[in-house]
Each structure stands twice: as structure tokens, then as C-alpha cells.
Amino acid sequence: ETAVDRGVDPTFAASTLESTTTEIRRDGAPVENLTDDHFLDLFALVEDDDLAKEGVPEVLTTLAEDPSLSAAEAVEEAGLSGVSEAEVREAVVEVVERNADQIEEEGMGAFSGLMGEAMGALRGKADGEVVSDVLREEIGKRS
């Protein structure tokens, strides 16, 4: 409730607290070490676009394993500090160039597979919407 009062998307907050926490517990993370402040700081980083939602599980795992860290320190520790749009574009262009034949054959039909490849290349460092926008633009240039 505190997070939502601070402007955090209710669905994101709920899914992080319920699903993501359960998921990382199953993977062996000591989630009992996580505090309300860890979650609130993490949510603030996501809301301020300092962390992509895709990086939340990794940051929570890092915080659970070392609760003395702040959320911002955990982002650094996990190697997930955000990337610029120029870096996103560079990664997307590499993926598009590697798959030029597929784009020529399928056009925008290649989007889904390439989106997965681009997100994998960026490893949770970039917001999916930004990657999606850049990828659509780059495919559009080539099809």
C-alpha cells in the first residue's frame, strides 16, 4: 500500500511481491532477508527508469543475498545499471543485421523472435518498450 501511495503501479507492485518473490525463493534466494525498504527503493528505481522491470528478479536476489546493500548498490552489483537509448539502438542494430535474411523474408513477422534476442543481448538493462520501439523502427527500415 505504501508503494502504491507513492505512485508505483499497483499491478507491478503486487506481482513483484507475490510472483517474483516466490520465483526467486524457489531458485534458492533467502527472501526472508528482504525488507519493506528494499522493495520501496527498488520500486522507486523502476519508476524513475533507473532499472528495467526485467532486472527486478536479479536485483531482488542480490538484495536477499546481501541485505546490507541498498537497491541502487544491488543494481550496480548485478551489473544492471541502465543503458542509454544509443546503447539499446546499437544492440538492436546488431541483432537486426545478424538476422537480415529473416527480416527480408518475414518482414515484421520476424519481430517476436528478434525481440527475444535483443532483450537477451541487453540482459535486463533496458526497458522492453524502448527495445520494442527501436526494433520496430529498425525492421521497418529494412523490410
PDB file of C-alpha atoms in Angstrom:
ATOM      1  CA  GLU A   1       0.000   0.000   0.000  1.00  0.00           C
ATOM      2  CA  THR A   2       2.847   2.366   0.777  1.00  0.00           C
ATOM      3  CA  ALA A   3       4.370   1.744  -2.652  1.00  0.00           C
ATOM      4  CA  VAL A   4       1.066   2.399  -4.423  1.00  0.00           C
ATOM      5  CA  ASP A   5       0.585   5.558  -2.337  1.00  0.00           C
ATOM      6  CA  ARG A   6       3.977   6.678  -3.682  1.00  0.00           C
ATOM      7  CA  GLY A   7       2.817   6.229  -7.282  1.00  0.00           C
ATOM      8  CA  VAL A   8       4.030   2.702  -8.031  1.00  0.00           C
ATOM      9  CA  ASP A   9       1.847   0.774 -10.476  1.00  0.00           C
ATOM     10  CA  PRO A  10      -0.360  -1.490  -8.315  1.00  0.00           C
ATOM     11  CA  THR A  11      -0.122  -4.475 -10.669  1.00  0.00           C
ATOM     12  CA  PHE A  12       3.668  -4.235 -10.814  1.00  0.00           C
ATOM     13  CA  ALA A  13       3.940  -3.933  -7.020  1.00  0.00           C
ATOM     14  CA  ALA A  14       1.621  -6.889  -6.405  1.00  0.00           C
ATOM     15  CA  SER A  15       3.270  -9.159  -8.962  1.00  0.00           C
ATOM     16  CA  THR A  16       6.724  -8.324  -7.601  1.00  0.00           C
ATOM     17  CA  LEU A  17       5.704  -9.004  -4.009  1.00  0.00           C
ATOM     18  CA  GLU A  18       3.856 -12.220  -4.817  1.00  0.00           C
ATOM     19  CA  SER A  19       5.125 -13.841  -8.010  1.00  0.00           C
ATOM     20  CA  THR A  20       8.682 -12.554  -8.319  1.00  0.00           C
ATOM     21  CA  THR A  21       9.473 -13.157  -4.655  1.00  0.00           C
ATOM     22  CA  THR A  22       8.096 -16.709  -4.885  1.00  0.00           C
ATOM     23  CA  GLU A  23      10.084 -17.295  -8.069  1.00  0.00           C
ATOM     24  CA  ILE A  24      13.420 -16.231  -6.568  1.00  0.00           C
ATOM     25  CA  ARG A  25      12.689 -18.180  -3.356  1.00  0.00           C
ATOM     26  CA  ARG A  26      12.284 -21.318  -5.493  1.00  0.00           C
ATOM     27  CA  ASP A  27      15.663 -20.544  -7.039  1.00  0.00           C
ATOM     28  CA  GLY A  28      17.236 -20.533  -3.566  1.00  0.00           C
ATOM     29  CA  ALA A  29      17.309 -16.827  -2.694  1.00  0.00           C
ATOM     30  CA  PRO A  30      16.841 -16.128   1.045  1.00  0.00           C
ATOM     31  CA  VAL A  31      13.827 -13.825   0.532  1.00  0.00           C
ATOM     32  CA  GLU A  32      13.251 -13.581   4.279  1.00  0.00           C
ATOM     33  CA  ASN A  33      16.175 -11.095   4.269  1.00  0.00           C
ATOM     34  CA  LEU A  34      14.228  -8.613   2.114  1.00  0.00           C
ATOM     35  CA  THR A  35      12.761  -5.633   3.928  1.00  0.00           C
ATOM     36  CA  ASP A  36       9.986  -3.189   3.072  1.00  0.00           C
ATOM     37  CA  ASP A  37      12.683  -0.582   2.397  1.00  0.00           C
ATOM     38  CA  HIS A  38      14.358  -2.884  -0.138  1.00  0.00           C
ATOM     39  CA  PHE A  39      11.086  -3.159  -2.065  1.00  0.00           C
ATOM     40  CA  LEU A  40      10.254   0.549  -1.821  1.00  0.00           C
ATOM     41  CA  ASP A  41      13.729   1.557  -3.016  1.00  0.00           C
ATOM     42  CA  LEU A  42      13.551  -0.997  -5.833  1.00  0.00           C
ATOM     43  CA  PHE A  43      10.139   0.259  -6.944  1.00  0.00           C
ATOM     44  CA  ALA A  44      11.474   3.839  -6.937  1.00  0.00           C
ATOM     45  CA  LEU A  45      14.358   2.808  -9.217  1.00  0.00           C
ATOM     46  CA  VAL A  46      11.939   1.197 -11.671  1.00  0.00           C
ATOM     47  CA  GLU A  47       9.547   4.159 -11.575  1.00  0.00           C
ATOM     48  CA  ASP A  48      12.464   6.560 -12.219  1.00  0.00           C
ATOM     49  CA  ASP A  49      13.617   4.407 -15.173  1.00  0.00           C
ATOM     50  CA  ASP A  50      16.911   3.638 -13.416  1.00  0.00           C
ATOM     51  CA  LEU A  51      16.133  -0.087 -13.637  1.00  0.00           C
ATOM     52  CA  ALA A  52      14.194  -2.050 -16.238  1.00  0.00           C
ATOM     53  CA  LYS A  53      11.390  -4.235 -14.856  1.00  0.00           C
ATOM     54  CA  GLU A  54      13.167  -7.196 -16.454  1.00  0.00           C
ATOM     55  CA  GLY A  55      16.036  -6.708 -13.991  1.00  0.00           C
ATOM     56  CA  VAL A  56      13.892  -6.833 -10.837  1.00  0.00           C
ATOM     57  CA  PRO A  57      14.336 -10.576 -10.087  1.00  0.00           C
ATOM     58  CA  GLU A  58      18.111 -10.330 -10.307  1.00  0.00           C
ATOM     59  CA  VAL A  59      18.244  -7.229  -8.088  1.00  0.00           C
ATOM     60  CA  LEU A  60      15.927  -8.816  -5.502  1.00  0.00           C
ATOM     61  CA  THR A  61      18.121 -11.918  -5.465  1.00  0.00           C
ATOM     62  CA  THR A  62      21.203  -9.745  -4.920  1.00  0.00           C
ATOM     63  CA  LEU A  63      19.449  -7.876  -2.077  1.00  0.00           C
ATOM     64  CA  ALA A  64      18.291 -11.115  -0.472  1.00  0.00           C
ATOM     65  CA  GLU A  65      21.830 -12.486  -0.537  1.00  0.00           C
ATOM     66  CA  ASP A  66      23.343  -9.252   0.818  1.00  0.00           C
ATOM     67  CA  PRO A  67      20.653  -7.251   2.654  1.00  0.00           C
ATOM     68  CA  SER A  68      23.197  -4.619   3.716  1.00  0.00           C
ATOM     69  CA  LEU A  69      23.165  -3.265   0.151  1.00  0.00           C
ATOM     70  CA  SER A  70      20.836  -0.507  -0.965  1.00  0.00           C
ATOM     71  CA  ALA A  71      18.678  -1.176  -4.018  1.00  0.00           C
ATOM     72  CA  ALA A  72      20.897   1.131  -6.091  1.00  0.00           C
ATOM     73  CA  GLU A  73      24.017  -0.739  -4.938  1.00  0.00           C
ATOM     74  CA  ALA A  74      22.325  -4.056  -5.773  1.00  0.00           C
ATOM     75  CA  VAL A  75      21.614  -2.769  -9.298  1.00  0.00           C
ATOM     76  CA  GLU A  76      25.321  -1.964  -9.693  1.00  0.00           C
ATOM     77  CA  GLU A  77      26.352  -5.287  -8.125  1.00  0.00           C
ATOM     78  CA  ALA A  78      24.068  -7.190 -10.500  1.00  0.00           C
ATOM     79  CA  GLY A  79      25.522  -5.240 -13.430  1.00  0.00           C
ATOM     80  CA  LEU A  80      22.114  -3.862 -14.393  1.00  0.00           C
ATOM     81  CA  SER A  81      22.607  -0.138 -14.342  1.00  0.00           C
ATOM     82  CA  GLY A  82      20.543   1.267 -17.172  1.00  0.00           C
ATOM     83  CA  VAL A  83      21.738   1.709 -20.702  1.00  0.00           C
ATOM     84  CA  SER A  84      21.189   4.708 -22.912  1.00  0.00           C
ATOM     85  CA  GLU A  85      18.907   4.659 -25.915  1.00  0.00           C
ATOM     86  CA  ALA A  86      22.029   4.808 -28.095  1.00  0.00           C
ATOM     87  CA  GLU A  87      23.292   1.585 -26.473  1.00  0.00           C
ATOM     88  CA  VAL A  88      19.867  -0.031 -26.976  1.00  0.00           C
ATOM     89  CA  ARG A  89      19.909   1.008 -30.636  1.00  0.00           C
ATOM     90  CA  GLU A  90      23.422  -0.380 -31.086  1.00  0.00           C
ATOM     91  CA  ALA A  91      22.402  -3.780 -29.635  1.00  0.00           C
ATOM     92  CA  VAL A  92      19.199  -3.870 -31.704  1.00  0.00           C
ATOM     93  CA  VAL A  93      21.041  -2.954 -34.920  1.00  0.00           C
ATOM     94  CA  GLU A  94      23.476  -5.846 -34.284  1.00  0.00           C
ATOM     95  CA  VAL A  95      20.562  -8.276 -33.864  1.00  0.00           C
ATOM     96  CA  VAL A  96      18.832  -6.922 -36.981  1.00  0.00           C
ATOM     97  CA  GLU A  97      21.998  -7.137 -39.088  1.00  0.00           C
ATOM     98  CA  ARG A  98      22.671 -10.692 -37.894  1.00  0.00           C
ATOM     99  CA  ASN A  99      19.159 -11.653 -38.979  1.00  0.00           C
ATOM    100  CA  ALA A 100      18.878  -9.635 -42.194  1.00  0.00           C
ATOM    101  CA  ASP A 101      17.799 -12.649 -44.279  1.00  0.00           C
ATOM    102  CA  GLN A 102      14.983 -13.485 -41.865  1.00  0.00           C
ATOM    103  CA  ILE A 103      13.770  -9.870 -41.914  1.00  0.00           C
ATOM    104  CA  GLU A 104      13.864  -9.836 -45.713  1.00  0.00           C
ATOM    105  CA  GLU A 105      11.691 -12.985 -45.817  1.00  0.00           C
ATOM    106  CA  GLU A 106       9.323 -12.292 -42.925  1.00  0.00           C
ATOM    107  CA  GLY A 107       9.344  -8.514 -42.511  1.00  0.00           C
ATOM    108  CA  MET A 108       7.585  -7.560 -39.278  1.00  0.00           C
ATOM    109  CA  GLY A 109       6.803 -11.278 -38.782  1.00  0.00           C
ATOM    110  CA  ALA A 110      10.387 -11.643 -37.558  1.00  0.00           C
ATOM    111  CA  PHE A 111       9.713  -9.187 -34.718  1.00  0.00           C
ATOM    112  CA  SER A 112       8.868 -11.648 -31.941  1.00  0.00           C
ATOM    113  CA  GLY A 113      11.972 -13.804 -32.280  1.00  0.00           C
ATOM    114  CA  LEU A 114      14.241 -10.811 -32.695  1.00  0.00           C
ATOM    115  CA  MET A 115      12.701  -9.113 -29.664  1.00  0.00           C
ATOM    116  CA  GLY A 116      13.720 -12.084 -27.538  1.00  0.00           C
ATOM    117  CA  GLU A 117      17.212 -11.999 -28.974  1.00  0.00           C
ATOM    118  CA  ALA A 118      17.540  -8.242 -28.400  1.00  0.00           C
ATOM    119  CA  MET A 119      16.310  -8.482 -24.795  1.00  0.00           C
ATOM    120  CA  GLY A 120      18.762 -11.321 -24.224  1.00  0.00           C
ATOM    121  CA  ALA A 121      21.597  -9.217 -25.601  1.00  0.00           C
ATOM    122  CA  LEU A 122      20.687  -6.390 -23.216  1.00  0.00           C
ATOM    123  CA  ARG A 123      20.247  -8.757 -20.212  1.00  0.00           C
ATOM    124  CA  GLY A 124      17.579  -6.794 -18.356  1.00  0.00           C
ATOM    125  CA  LYS A 125      19.397  -3.493 -18.655  1.00  0.00           C
ATOM    126  CA  ALA A 126      16.799  -1.858 -20.894  1.00  0.00           C
ATOM    127  CA  ASP A 127      13.073  -1.375 -20.719  1.00  0.00           C
ATOM    128  CA  GLY A 128      11.177  -3.699 -23.049  1.00  0.00           C
ATOM    129  CA  GLU A 129       9.092  -0.867 -24.508  1.00  0.00           C
ATOM    130  CA  VAL A 130      12.194   1.055 -25.587  1.00  0.00           C
ATOM    131  CA  VAL A 131      13.709  -2.079 -27.140  1.00  0.00           C
ATOM    132  CA  SER A 132      10.413  -2.827 -28.896  1.00  0.00           C
ATOM    133  CA  ASP A 133      10.140   0.679 -30.345  1.00  0.00           C
ATOM    134  CA  VAL A 134      13.724   0.672 -31.626  1.00  0.00           C
ATOM    135  CA  LEU A 135      13.371  -2.852 -33.048  1.00  0.00           C
ATOM    136  CA  ARG A 136      10.162  -1.986 -34.921  1.00  0.00           C
ATOM    137  CA  GLU A 137      11.873   1.074 -36.358  1.00  0.00           C
ATOM    138  CA  GLU A 138      14.967  -0.896 -37.466  1.00  0.00           C
ATOM    139  CA  ILE A 139      12.901  -3.709 -39.019  1.00  0.00           C
ATOM    140  CA  GLY A 140      10.772  -1.099 -40.773  1.00  0.00           C
ATOM    141  CA  LYS A 141      13.907   0.392 -42.360  1.00  0.00           C
ATOM    142  CA  ARG A 142      14.883  -2.985 -43.804  1.00  0.00           C
ATOM    143  CA  SER A 143      11.585  -4.512 -44.912  1.00  0.00           C
TER     144      SER A 143
END
